[in-house]
Short mmCIF file of C-alpha atoms and ligand atoms in Angstrom, two decimals:
data_model
loop_
_atom_site.label_atom_id
_atom_site.label_comp_id
_atom_site.label_asym_id
_atom_site.label_seq_id
_atom_site.Cartn_x
_atom_site.Cartn_y
_atom_site.Cartn_z
CA MET M 1 0.03 0.07 -0.06
CA GLN M 2 1.16 3.50 -0.95
CA ASP M 3 1.48 6.57 1.56
CA ARG M 4 -1.75 7.75 2.92
CA VAL M 5 -3.11 11.18 1.96
CA LEU M 6 -4.98 14.02 3.64
CA LEU M 7 -7.40 15.86 1.21
CA ASP M 8 -7.67 19.60 1.74
CA THR M 9 -11.38 20.96 2.00
CA ASN M 10 -11.33 22.45 -1.57
CA ILE M 11 -10.36 18.96 -3.04
CA VAL M 12 -13.26 17.27 -1.44
CA LEU M 13 -15.65 20.08 -2.48
CA ASP M 14 -14.34 19.90 -6.05
CA TYR M 15 -15.55 16.42 -6.16
CA LEU M 16 -18.75 16.81 -4.23
CA LEU M 17 -19.71 19.93 -6.57
CA CYS M 18 -18.29 18.33 -9.69
CA ARG M 19 -16.30 21.44 -10.16
CA LYS M 20 -14.66 20.46 -13.47
CA GLU M 21 -13.77 24.11 -14.52
CA ILE M 22 -11.41 24.77 -11.51
CA ASN M 23 -10.08 21.52 -11.14
CA PRO M 24 -9.63 19.16 -14.22
CA PHE M 25 -8.67 16.36 -11.46
CA TRP M 26 -11.96 16.82 -9.55
CA GLU M 27 -13.02 13.32 -10.13
CA LYS M 28 -9.92 11.40 -11.34
CA LEU M 29 -8.05 11.82 -8.15
CA PRO M 30 -10.68 10.52 -5.75
CA LEU M 31 -11.44 7.54 -8.19
CA TYR M 32 -7.71 6.87 -8.25
CA LEU M 33 -7.29 6.78 -4.60
CA ILE M 34 -10.30 4.41 -4.11
CA GLN M 35 -9.16 2.12 -7.24
CA HIS M 36 -5.64 1.81 -5.68
CA LYS M 37 -6.80 1.33 -2.23
CA ILE M 38 -4.69 4.33 -1.11
CA GLU M 39 -6.09 5.57 2.32
CA PHE M 40 -7.33 9.10 2.10
CA CYS M 41 -8.03 11.02 5.20
CA LEU M 42 -10.02 14.18 6.56
CA ALA M 43 -9.04 15.89 9.71
CA ALA M 44 -11.89 15.87 12.39
CA HIS M 45 -12.38 19.62 12.01
CA GLN M 46 -12.73 19.71 8.29
CA ILE M 47 -15.93 17.68 8.24
CA ALA M 48 -18.13 20.60 9.71
CA THR M 49 -16.85 22.97 7.09
CA ILE M 50 -16.99 20.61 4.36
CA GLU M 51 -20.66 19.92 5.24
CA TYR M 52 -21.77 23.40 5.66
CA VAL M 53 -20.08 24.66 2.21
CA PHE M 54 -21.44 21.57 0.58
CA ILE M 55 -25.01 21.94 1.59
CA ARG M 56 -24.91 25.91 0.94
CA GLU M 57 -23.39 25.54 -2.69
CA ALA M 58 -25.56 22.41 -3.44
CA LYS M 59 -28.73 24.39 -2.56
CA ARG M 60 -27.40 27.38 -4.54
CA LEU M 61 -26.75 25.12 -7.75
CA GLY M 62 -30.02 23.39 -7.23
CA LEU M 63 -28.22 20.00 -6.48
CA TRP M 64 -29.56 19.51 -3.21
CA GLU M 65 -32.89 18.27 -4.09
CA LYS M 66 -31.28 15.23 -5.99
CA PRO M 67 -30.97 12.33 -3.56
CA GLN M 68 -27.54 11.57 -5.11
CA ALA M 69 -25.86 14.73 -3.80
CA ARG M 70 -26.37 13.85 -0.25
CA LEU M 71 -25.58 9.87 -0.93
CA LEU M 72 -22.31 11.05 -2.50
CA TRP M 73 -21.34 12.90 0.54
CA SER M 74 -22.21 9.82 2.73
CA LEU M 75 -20.30 7.45 0.66
CA PHE M 76 -17.33 9.86 0.61
CA LEU M 77 -17.27 10.00 4.38
CA SER M 78 -17.68 6.21 4.51
CA LYS M 79 -14.58 5.63 2.57
CA ALA M 80 -12.46 8.52 4.21
CA THR M 81 -10.34 7.96 7.34
CA ILE M 82 -11.09 10.50 9.85
CA VAL M 83 -7.81 11.60 11.66
CA LYS M 84 -7.53 13.75 14.71
CA THR M 85 -6.98 17.62 14.71
CA PRO M 86 -4.35 17.63 17.28
CA ALA M 87 -5.12 20.20 20.10
CA THR M 88 -1.60 22.01 19.61
CA PHE M 89 -1.84 25.67 18.82
CA ASP M 90 0.91 28.13 17.96
CA ARG M 91 -0.63 31.45 17.18
CA ASN M 92 2.62 32.58 15.64
CA HIS M 93 3.01 29.75 13.31
CA ARG M 94 3.25 31.12 9.76
CA LEU M 95 0.21 28.89 8.53
CA SER M 96 -1.60 29.80 11.59
CA GLN M 97 -1.25 33.41 10.96
CA ARG M 98 -2.20 32.84 7.24
CA ASP M 99 -5.34 30.42 7.68
CA ILE M 100 -6.26 28.72 10.80
CA GLU M 101 -7.77 25.74 8.79
CA ASP M 102 -4.78 25.17 6.73
CA TYR M 103 -2.83 25.37 10.00
CA GLN M 104 -4.87 22.59 11.53
CA ILE M 105 -4.84 20.56 8.07
CA GLN M 106 -0.95 20.61 8.30
CA LEU M 107 -1.18 19.58 12.21
CA ALA M 108 -3.34 16.66 11.30
CA ALA M 109 -1.26 15.47 8.41
CA GLU M 110 1.80 16.02 10.54
CA SER M 111 0.24 13.49 13.36
CA ALA M 112 -0.95 11.15 10.70
CA GLY M 113 1.90 10.77 8.72
CA CYS M 114 0.26 12.05 5.50
CA ARG M 115 0.80 13.99 2.33
CA ILE M 116 -1.78 16.83 1.80
CA ILE M 117 -3.39 17.18 -1.67
CA THR M 118 -4.47 20.88 -2.26
CA ARG M 119 -4.94 23.20 -4.98
CA ASP M 120 -4.33 26.08 -2.86
CA ASN M 121 -0.96 27.49 -3.86
CA GLU M 122 -0.33 29.78 -0.89
CA PHE M 123 -0.73 26.81 1.39
CA SER M 124 1.55 24.69 -0.76
CA ALA M 125 4.18 27.50 -0.72
CA LEU M 126 4.07 27.19 2.82
CA SER M 127 4.15 23.48 3.60
CA ASP M 128 6.59 20.74 2.04
CA ARG M 129 3.58 18.35 2.73
CA CYS M 130 1.33 19.82 0.07
CA PHE M 131 1.01 18.38 -3.61
CA PRO M 132 -1.32 19.82 -6.11
CA PRO M 133 -3.35 16.83 -7.60
CA GLN M 134 -1.41 16.26 -10.78
CA ALA M 135 1.94 16.50 -9.08
CA TYR M 136 0.52 13.88 -6.57
CA LEU M 137 -0.90 11.54 -9.17
CA SER M 138 2.42 11.21 -11.14
CA ILE M 139 4.37 10.59 -8.03
CA ALA M 140 1.71 7.86 -6.87
CA MET M 141 1.84 6.17 -10.28
CA GLU M 142 5.59 6.10 -10.43
CA SER M 143 6.02 4.66 -6.76
CA GLN M 144 2.94 2.37 -7.50
CA ALA M 145 5.10 0.64 -10.28
CA THR M 146 8.26 0.08 -8.16
CA LEU M 147 8.45 -0.91 -4.53
CA VAL M 148 7.65 -3.94 -2.80
CA PRO M 149 8.86 -3.49 0.56
CA PHE M 150 10.22 -6.23 2.59
CA LEU M 151 8.41 -5.34 5.73
CA ASP M 152 5.29 -2.91 5.76
CA LEU M 153 5.06 -1.42 9.41
CA LYS M 154 3.08 1.38 8.26
CA THR M 155 -0.20 -0.17 7.01
CA PRO M 156 -1.34 -2.50 9.84
CA HIS M 157 -0.80 0.63 12.00
CA THR M 158 -2.89 2.71 9.79
CA VAL M 159 -5.58 0.13 9.61
CA LEU M 160 -5.68 0.08 13.49
CA ARG M 161 -5.11 3.93 13.74
CA SER M 162 -8.42 4.64 15.58
CA GLN M 163 -8.17 1.68 17.96
CA LEU M 164 -4.59 2.54 18.66
CA GLU M 165 -5.48 6.15 19.42
CA ALA M 166 -8.17 5.08 21.80
CA ALA M 167 -5.64 3.03 23.63
CA PHE M 168 -3.11 5.74 23.85
CA ASP M 169 -5.78 8.27 25.02
CA ARG M 170 -6.84 5.85 27.71
CA THR M 171 -3.31 5.32 28.95
CA LEU M 172 -2.70 8.99 28.83
CA ASN M 173 -5.81 9.79 30.63
CA SER M 174 -5.00 7.11 33.32
CA GLY M 175 -2.06 8.79 34.48
CA TRP M 176 -0.35 5.53 35.30
CA PHE M 177 2.50 4.38 32.92
CA VAL M 178 4.22 1.55 34.49
CA LEU M 179 2.95 -1.83 35.83
CA GLY M 180 -0.78 -1.07 36.04
CA LYS M 181 -4.01 -2.22 34.89
CA GLU M 182 -2.85 -2.39 30.94
CA VAL M 183 0.01 -4.60 31.64
CA GLU M 184 -2.25 -6.77 34.09
CA ALA M 185 -4.89 -7.16 31.32
CA PHE M 186 -2.32 -7.77 28.56
CA GLU M 187 -0.74 -10.62 30.62
CA HIS M 188 -4.14 -12.26 31.19
CA GLU M 189 -5.28 -11.97 27.56
CA PHE M 190 -1.80 -13.20 26.25
CA ALA M 191 -1.62 -16.15 28.55
CA ALA M 192 -5.06 -17.05 27.60
CA TYR M 193 -4.08 -16.69 23.89
CA CYS M 194 -1.10 -19.09 24.40
CA LYS M 195 -3.36 -21.56 26.51
CA ALA M 196 -0.77 -21.17 29.38
CA GLU M 197 -1.34 -20.17 32.88
CA HIS M 198 0.90 -17.03 33.53
CA CYS M 199 2.42 -14.37 31.25
CA VAL M 200 4.64 -11.76 32.69
CA GLY M 201 5.31 -8.51 30.48
CA VAL M 202 8.95 -7.53 30.44
CA GLY M 203 11.15 -4.80 28.47
CA SER M 204 12.09 -7.11 25.45
CA GLY M 205 12.36 -10.92 23.95
CA LEU M 206 15.93 -10.97 24.99
CA GLU M 207 15.02 -9.97 28.53
CA ALA M 208 12.07 -12.50 28.66
CA LEU M 209 14.79 -15.40 28.07
CA HIS M 210 17.53 -13.99 30.46
CA LEU M 211 14.95 -13.41 33.21
CA ILE M 212 13.90 -16.98 32.85
CA LEU M 213 17.29 -18.36 32.92
CA ARG M 214 18.03 -16.22 36.02
CA ALA M 215 14.92 -17.28 37.55
CA TYR M 216 15.92 -20.96 37.21
CA GLY M 217 19.13 -20.14 39.15
CA ILE M 218 21.43 -20.52 35.89
CA GLY M 219 24.43 -18.82 35.92
CA PRO M 220 28.44 -19.08 35.88
CA GLY M 221 29.79 -22.54 35.28
CA ASP M 222 26.45 -23.67 33.57
CA GLU M 223 25.81 -24.68 30.06
CA VAL M 224 22.72 -24.21 28.11
CA ILE M 225 22.04 -25.88 24.87
CA VAL M 226 21.11 -23.59 21.78
CA PRO M 227 20.60 -23.74 18.09
CA ALA M 228 23.77 -22.66 16.20
CA ASN M 229 21.59 -20.97 13.73
CA THR M 230 19.57 -18.35 15.55
CA TYR M 231 19.37 -14.62 16.16
CA ILE M 232 22.39 -13.81 18.43
CA ALA M 233 19.83 -12.66 21.12
CA THR M 234 19.17 -16.34 22.25
CA TRP M 235 22.91 -16.47 22.99
CA LEU M 236 23.14 -13.10 24.73
CA ALA M 237 20.38 -14.25 27.21
CA ILE M 238 22.60 -17.18 28.15
CA SER M 239 25.72 -15.17 28.34
CA TYR M 240 24.10 -12.39 30.35
CA THR M 241 23.65 -15.08 33.34
CA GLY M 242 27.39 -15.96 33.02
CA ALA M 243 26.35 -19.34 31.75
CA LYS M 244 27.95 -20.74 28.43
CA PRO M 245 25.93 -21.26 25.17
CA VAL M 246 26.64 -24.64 23.78
CA PRO M 247 25.55 -24.57 20.12
CA VAL M 248 23.81 -27.54 18.29
CA GLU M 249 23.34 -27.76 14.33
CA PRO M 250 19.69 -27.57 13.12
CA GLU M 251 17.52 -30.09 11.13
CA GLU M 252 18.46 -29.42 7.32
CA ARG M 253 14.78 -29.15 6.24
CA THR M 254 13.02 -27.18 9.14
CA TYR M 255 16.19 -25.02 10.25
CA ASN M 256 15.21 -26.10 13.74
CA LEU M 257 17.25 -27.68 16.59
CA ASN M 258 17.96 -31.14 15.55
CA PRO M 259 16.93 -33.34 18.58
CA LYS M 260 19.35 -36.16 17.38
CA LEU M 261 22.21 -34.23 17.98
CA ILE M 262 21.26 -32.79 21.55
CA GLU M 263 22.37 -35.64 23.82
CA ALA M 264 25.73 -35.60 22.43
CA ALA M 265 26.26 -32.04 23.63
CA ILE M 266 24.90 -32.71 27.21
CA THR M 267 27.43 -32.60 30.04
CA PRO M 268 27.11 -32.39 33.59
CA GLN M 269 27.03 -28.74 33.46
CA THR M 270 24.15 -28.55 31.30
CA LYS M 271 21.04 -27.02 32.86
CA ALA M 272 18.69 -26.29 30.27
CA ILE M 273 17.77 -26.53 26.35
CA ILE M 274 16.48 -23.58 24.40
CA PRO M 275 14.73 -24.46 21.19
CA VAL M 276 13.89 -21.66 18.98
CA HIS M 277 10.77 -21.63 16.88
CA LEU M 278 12.62 -20.01 14.08
CA TYR M 279 11.08 -18.27 11.36
CA GLY M 280 7.81 -18.87 13.16
CA LEU M 281 7.89 -22.77 12.80
CA ALA M 282 7.79 -24.65 16.12
CA ALA M 283 10.55 -26.82 17.00
CA ASP M 284 10.12 -30.57 17.37
CA MET M 285 9.31 -30.20 21.04
CA ASP M 286 8.38 -33.71 22.06
CA PRO M 287 11.71 -35.26 21.58
CA ILE M 288 13.15 -32.18 23.08
CA ASN M 289 11.25 -32.57 26.19
CA ALA M 290 11.80 -36.24 26.54
CA ILE M 291 15.56 -35.61 26.39
CA ALA M 292 15.25 -32.83 29.06
CA ALA M 293 13.24 -35.25 31.48
CA ARG M 294 15.86 -37.93 31.08
CA ASN M 295 18.54 -35.60 31.99
CA GLY M 296 16.81 -33.19 34.44
CA LEU M 297 17.10 -30.00 32.24
CA LYS M 298 14.74 -27.26 31.83
CA VAL M 299 13.25 -26.37 28.38
CA ILE M 300 12.90 -22.78 27.36
CA GLU M 301 11.16 -22.02 24.22
CA ASP M 302 12.45 -19.01 22.30
CA ALA M 303 9.16 -18.15 20.86
CA ALA M 304 10.22 -14.59 19.77
CA GLN M 305 9.21 -15.36 16.09
CA ALA M 306 6.18 -17.52 16.63
CA HIS M 307 3.36 -15.83 18.21
CA GLY M 308 0.30 -18.20 17.46
CA ALA M 309 2.44 -21.03 15.97
CA ARG M 310 1.29 -24.64 16.87
CA TYR M 311 2.96 -27.78 17.50
CA GLN M 312 0.65 -30.93 17.59
CA GLY M 313 -2.33 -28.67 17.90
CA ARG M 314 -0.98 -26.73 20.80
CA ARG M 315 0.12 -23.15 20.71
CA VAL M 316 3.94 -22.34 21.42
CA GLY M 317 4.46 -20.79 24.88
CA GLY M 318 3.19 -23.73 27.07
CA LEU M 319 5.19 -26.41 25.40
CA GLY M 320 8.20 -26.42 27.69
CA ASP M 321 8.93 -25.03 30.99
CA ALA M 322 8.87 -21.56 30.12
CA ALA M 323 8.68 -19.36 26.98
CA GLY M 324 10.10 -15.89 26.04
CA PHE M 325 8.30 -13.61 23.41
CA SER M 326 9.47 -10.67 21.66
CA PHE M 327 6.96 -7.88 20.78
CA TYR M 328 9.90 -5.83 18.68
CA PRO M 329 7.83 -3.98 16.08
CA GLY M 330 8.58 -6.50 13.05
CA LYS M 331 7.27 -9.35 14.77
CA ASN M 332 3.91 -11.14 14.21
CA LEU M 333 2.90 -9.43 17.21
CA GLY M 334 4.85 -6.30 17.72
CA ALA M 335 4.49 -3.27 19.96
CA LEU M 336 5.33 0.17 18.70
CA GLY M 337 8.66 -0.17 20.54
CA ASP M 338 10.43 -2.97 22.64
CA GLY M 339 8.52 -5.34 24.61
CA GLY M 340 8.69 -8.84 25.73
CA ALA M 341 7.04 -11.72 27.79
CA VAL M 342 7.53 -14.69 29.85
CA VAL M 343 4.81 -17.18 29.40
CA THR M 344 4.66 -20.34 31.57
CA ASN M 345 2.70 -22.78 33.49
CA ASP M 346 5.11 -22.73 36.33
CA GLY M 347 3.56 -20.41 38.75
CA GLU M 348 6.81 -20.25 40.74
CA LEU M 349 8.93 -19.03 37.98
CA ALA M 350 6.49 -16.44 37.00
CA GLU M 351 6.56 -15.15 40.50
CA ILE M 352 10.44 -14.86 40.53
CA VAL M 353 10.22 -13.27 37.04
CA ARG M 354 7.85 -10.70 38.48
CA TRP M 355 10.40 -9.67 41.06
CA LEU M 356 13.19 -9.80 38.81
CA ARG M 357 11.78 -7.52 36.35
CA ASN M 358 11.15 -4.87 38.99
CA TYR M 359 14.53 -4.47 40.85
CA GLY M 360 14.13 -7.83 42.80
CA SER M 361 11.22 -6.20 44.60
CA ARG M 362 7.73 -7.53 45.59
CA VAL M 363 7.02 -4.75 47.80
CA LYS M 364 7.99 -1.41 46.84
CA TYR M 365 11.49 -0.44 48.07
CA HIS M 366 11.89 -3.83 49.79
CA ASN M 367 14.53 -5.70 47.54
CA GLU M 368 14.61 -9.49 48.16
CA VAL M 369 17.13 -10.22 45.38
CA LYS M 370 19.13 -8.17 42.97
CA GLY M 371 16.90 -7.47 40.29
CA PHE M 372 16.57 -5.71 36.98
CA ASN M 373 14.45 -2.90 35.60
CA SER M 374 12.66 -4.59 32.53
CA ARG M 375 9.04 -4.03 32.41
CA LEU M 376 6.50 -3.97 29.79
CA ASP M 377 5.12 -0.37 29.99
CA GLU M 378 1.49 0.50 30.15
CA LEU M 379 1.32 2.05 26.71
CA GLN M 380 2.88 -0.84 24.96
CA ALA M 381 0.59 -3.22 26.82
CA ALA M 382 -2.35 -1.11 25.75
CA LEU M 383 -1.35 -0.93 22.15
CA LEU M 384 -0.48 -4.79 22.20
CA ARG M 385 -3.98 -5.59 23.50
CA VAL M 386 -5.46 -3.96 20.35
CA LYS M 387 -3.15 -5.88 17.95
CA LEU M 388 -3.55 -9.17 19.71
CA ARG M 389 -7.13 -9.06 18.52
CA HIS M 390 -6.08 -8.98 14.98
CA LEU M 391 -3.35 -11.59 15.26
CA ASP M 392 -4.77 -14.64 14.18
CA LYS M 393 -6.47 -12.73 11.13
CA TRP M 394 -3.03 -11.53 10.15
CA ASN M 395 -1.26 -14.79 10.74
CA ALA M 396 -3.98 -16.40 8.49
CA ARG M 397 -3.14 -13.79 5.85
CA ARG M 398 0.54 -14.75 6.09
CA GLN M 399 -0.53 -18.27 5.60
CA GLN M 400 -2.18 -17.47 2.50
CA LEU M 401 0.72 -15.67 1.02
CA ALA M 402 3.08 -18.61 1.98
CA ASP M 403 0.61 -21.02 0.19
CA VAL M 404 0.79 -18.86 -3.03
CA TYR M 405 4.66 -18.86 -2.75
CA LEU M 406 4.75 -22.44 -2.14
CA ALA M 407 2.38 -23.31 -5.17
CA GLN M 408 3.91 -20.85 -7.52
CA LEU M 409 7.59 -21.34 -6.66
CA ALA M 410 7.17 -25.10 -6.59
CA ASP M 411 9.05 -25.70 -9.78
CA ALA M 412 11.53 -22.82 -9.49
CA ASN M 413 15.19 -23.34 -8.82
CA LEU M 414 14.92 -22.67 -5.14
CA SER M 415 14.69 -24.65 -2.03
CA LEU M 416 11.37 -23.86 -0.36
CA PRO M 417 10.50 -23.96 3.56
CA PHE M 418 9.49 -27.44 4.51
CA VAL M 419 6.50 -27.65 7.30
CA PRO M 420 6.31 -31.17 9.12
CA ASP M 421 2.89 -32.47 9.72
CA ARG M 422 3.45 -31.82 13.52
CA ALA M 423 3.40 -28.13 13.05
CA VAL M 424 1.30 -25.06 12.01
CA PRO M 425 3.71 -22.21 11.39
CA VAL M 426 2.94 -18.39 11.38
CA TRP M 427 5.34 -17.31 8.76
CA HIS M 428 7.27 -14.72 10.65
CA VAL M 429 9.80 -15.33 7.94
CA PHE M 430 9.43 -17.09 4.51
CA ALA M 431 12.78 -18.11 3.80
CA VAL M 432 14.08 -19.72 0.36
CA ARG M 433 17.55 -21.06 -0.10
CA HIS M 434 19.69 -20.69 -3.61
CA PRO M 435 23.31 -21.36 -4.19
CA GLN M 436 23.80 -17.79 -5.56
CA ARG M 437 21.83 -16.01 -2.91
CA ASP M 438 23.44 -12.86 -3.28
CA THR M 439 22.99 -12.58 -7.09
CA LEU M 440 19.43 -13.25 -6.64
CA GLN M 441 19.05 -10.77 -3.82
CA HIS M 442 20.55 -8.06 -6.05
CA CYS M 443 18.21 -9.10 -8.91
CA LEU M 444 15.22 -8.60 -6.71
CA GLN M 445 16.53 -5.37 -5.36
CA GLN M 446 17.00 -4.20 -8.98
CA ALA M 447 13.35 -4.92 -9.55
CA GLY M 448 12.38 -2.81 -6.41
CA ILE M 449 11.76 -5.67 -4.16
CA GLY M 450 13.01 -5.68 -0.59
CA THR M 451 14.29 -8.90 0.85
CA MET M 452 16.37 -9.70 4.20
CA ILE M 453 18.85 -12.26 5.16
CA HIS M 454 18.01 -14.00 8.51
CA TYR M 455 20.85 -14.10 9.29
CA PRO M 456 24.07 -13.31 7.23
CA ILE M 457 26.66 -14.34 10.21
CA PRO M 458 25.99 -17.21 12.59
CA PRO M 459 26.54 -16.35 16.32
CA HIS M 460 29.77 -18.45 16.41
CA LEU M 461 31.61 -16.73 13.81
CA GLN M 462 30.56 -13.29 15.32
CA PRO M 463 33.42 -11.36 17.03
CA ALA M 464 31.07 -10.99 20.10
CA TYR M 465 31.66 -14.77 20.49
CA ALA M 466 35.38 -15.06 19.51
CA GLU M 467 36.03 -16.38 23.14
CA LEU M 468 34.31 -19.64 22.28
CA ALA M 469 36.99 -19.96 19.67
CA PHE M 470 34.86 -21.79 16.84
CA GLY M 471 36.35 -21.45 13.60
CA VAL M 472 34.77 -21.51 10.13
CA GLY M 473 33.52 -25.07 9.54
CA ALA M 474 32.73 -25.79 13.12
CA PHE M 475 28.80 -25.86 12.33
CA PRO M 476 28.76 -26.76 8.46
CA VAL M 477 25.04 -27.20 8.30
CA THR M 478 24.43 -23.63 10.06
CA GLU M 479 27.11 -22.11 7.86
CA ALA M 480 25.40 -23.34 4.74
CA ILE M 481 22.27 -22.05 5.82
CA HIS M 482 23.58 -18.59 6.36
CA ARG M 483 25.18 -18.48 3.04
CA GLU M 484 22.19 -19.54 1.13
CA ILE M 485 19.05 -18.14 2.90
CA LEU M 486 16.83 -15.22 1.69
CA SER M 487 13.86 -14.03 3.19
CA LEU M 488 10.93 -12.96 0.98
CA PRO M 489 8.27 -10.19 1.71
CA ILE M 490 5.34 -11.67 3.61
CA SER M 491 3.92 -8.99 5.45
CA PRO M 492 0.12 -9.48 6.10
CA HIS M 493 -0.73 -6.40 3.87
CA LEU M 494 1.35 -7.61 1.00
CA SER M 495 -1.05 -7.28 -2.07
CA ARG M 496 -1.57 -9.99 -4.50
CA GLU M 497 -0.09 -7.72 -7.14
CA GLN M 498 2.94 -7.08 -5.04
CA GLN M 499 3.40 -10.93 -4.47
CA ALA M 500 2.94 -11.78 -8.11
CA ARG M 501 5.92 -9.46 -8.95
CA VAL M 502 8.00 -10.96 -6.26
CA ILE M 503 7.11 -14.57 -7.67
CA HIS M 504 7.82 -13.48 -11.29
CA THR M 505 11.16 -11.94 -10.54
CA LEU M 506 12.29 -14.79 -8.46
CA ARG M 507 11.37 -17.34 -11.31
CA ASN M 508 13.34 -15.60 -13.81
CA GLY M 509 16.31 -14.77 -11.54
CA SER M 510 16.45 -18.21 -9.69
CA ARG M 511 17.13 -19.92 -13.33
CA ALA M 512 20.88 -18.33 -13.43
C1 PLP O 601 15.02 -15.82 17.87
C2 PLP O 601 15.01 -14.60 18.55
N1 PLP O 601 15.25 -14.61 19.87
C3 PLP O 601 15.22 -13.35 20.66
C4 PLP O 601 14.93 -12.11 20.02
C5 PLP O 601 15.02 -10.97 20.84
O1 PLP O 601 13.85 -10.27 21.05
P1 PLP O 601 13.96 -8.70 21.34
O2 PLP O 601 14.43 -7.97 20.22
O3 PLP O 601 12.74 -8.36 21.69
O4 PLP O 601 15.01 -8.55 22.35
C6 PLP O 601 14.69 -12.03 18.78
C7 PLP O 601 14.54 -10.67 17.96
O5 PLP O 601 14.75 -10.51 17.03
C8 PLP O 601 14.59 -13.17 18.07
O6 PLP O 601 14.41 -13.24 16.68
#
């Protein structure tokens, strides 16, 4: 989807009153916006003005008696997004001095992140957000033809704008910003979503894993088994405690921790296993839990990429002893900043994590252990509550997009993701493999298609882990994945046309 636009009052009146003589784009512009699903906005304060002038002028022109005139305005309003007119007011602003309404339109457009379409030249001269209809149409047509972003973080928030703003206003009005009713409500709702008993909101996904490990008493001298091919945060959580990450290779086809290789990595120091539900596909938890039970180890799910993913019909988060989730904005359930959660059926663990996230304190200013400041804040919790209600729908859309990729790339020269019967993924990442990955990525980039590499360098080859002294070749399966993997766009708001463009370019590019 393209940028959203805010329509100046004159543009709307041109359309409603068919003012062909003064605006040759009177009809073309609104039709273009509707046809291309470009969100168009009106600031709240404009509605009364538009309605007043429209009725007055329609009566003067003898149009008001026609039922179509009223219908047109109702229809127009039903298609528009109404955005707020901010209460900010600066009498000395140059726009405010020239025309109060333009100034308010400018503020509304700034707040909603919109361009303004206007045919008021003086307004345009004072604002770099303003575009005359013709100039806007040519920019829009050009960008329509090019970009497929890897990740679209604007559209989901635009679609939910009014609900997110209501959550923001509720938090603002509550005057309570840390550890209050919103966090508590989100914790209940997210625990219920995961079908687990407890959820504790924390500062990030990394912190969620770190606090679980701490709460289980893992520290210096201990070892924790971790996939060799994960985002470095999984390893860092272990290192934060002073324990040592012990990497194990993944399965070739699922990219998830290979249960067959775990037992060989267990030593008397091993305390836990962290399977990562990488790319949104649940790791093979039954054999992992069985190994852990035989060896007296904790199983900590890294569910940062897998909100809502299922394993044997059950949602991740309640499959091991505890799970860490991330709400980093790009995740399937993302906040508008950092956030994370510990989810568990272990009541004692949940209780300890509650102290640890809050300076080690159960009662204010009474500190039982040396804790941390790692809390999900009220505002993020309020926003996450809104987004949680849409998670399943958006995961289902990712599934549809994945199905199309899987069907239409089946005979392309690429390795496609493999989904075992035991799992229903949520497609946080749709990763393909190709021996000439960099060339393929370049070819997609030339066609205006964004891709990412998850991840270019495995943790054991990062300078941050030089102390573990793993050289190149230590984890060949992992290293091959990192050389060949490429993630395609799979945001829930990717359009059919955009996806068709990715597929077409990939089919051609992967032949090489
Ligand atoms: C697999 C994995 N684990 C942990 C994390 C850490 O989450 P956060 O960024 O919220 O700290 C991430 C985030 O990207 C992740 O992908």
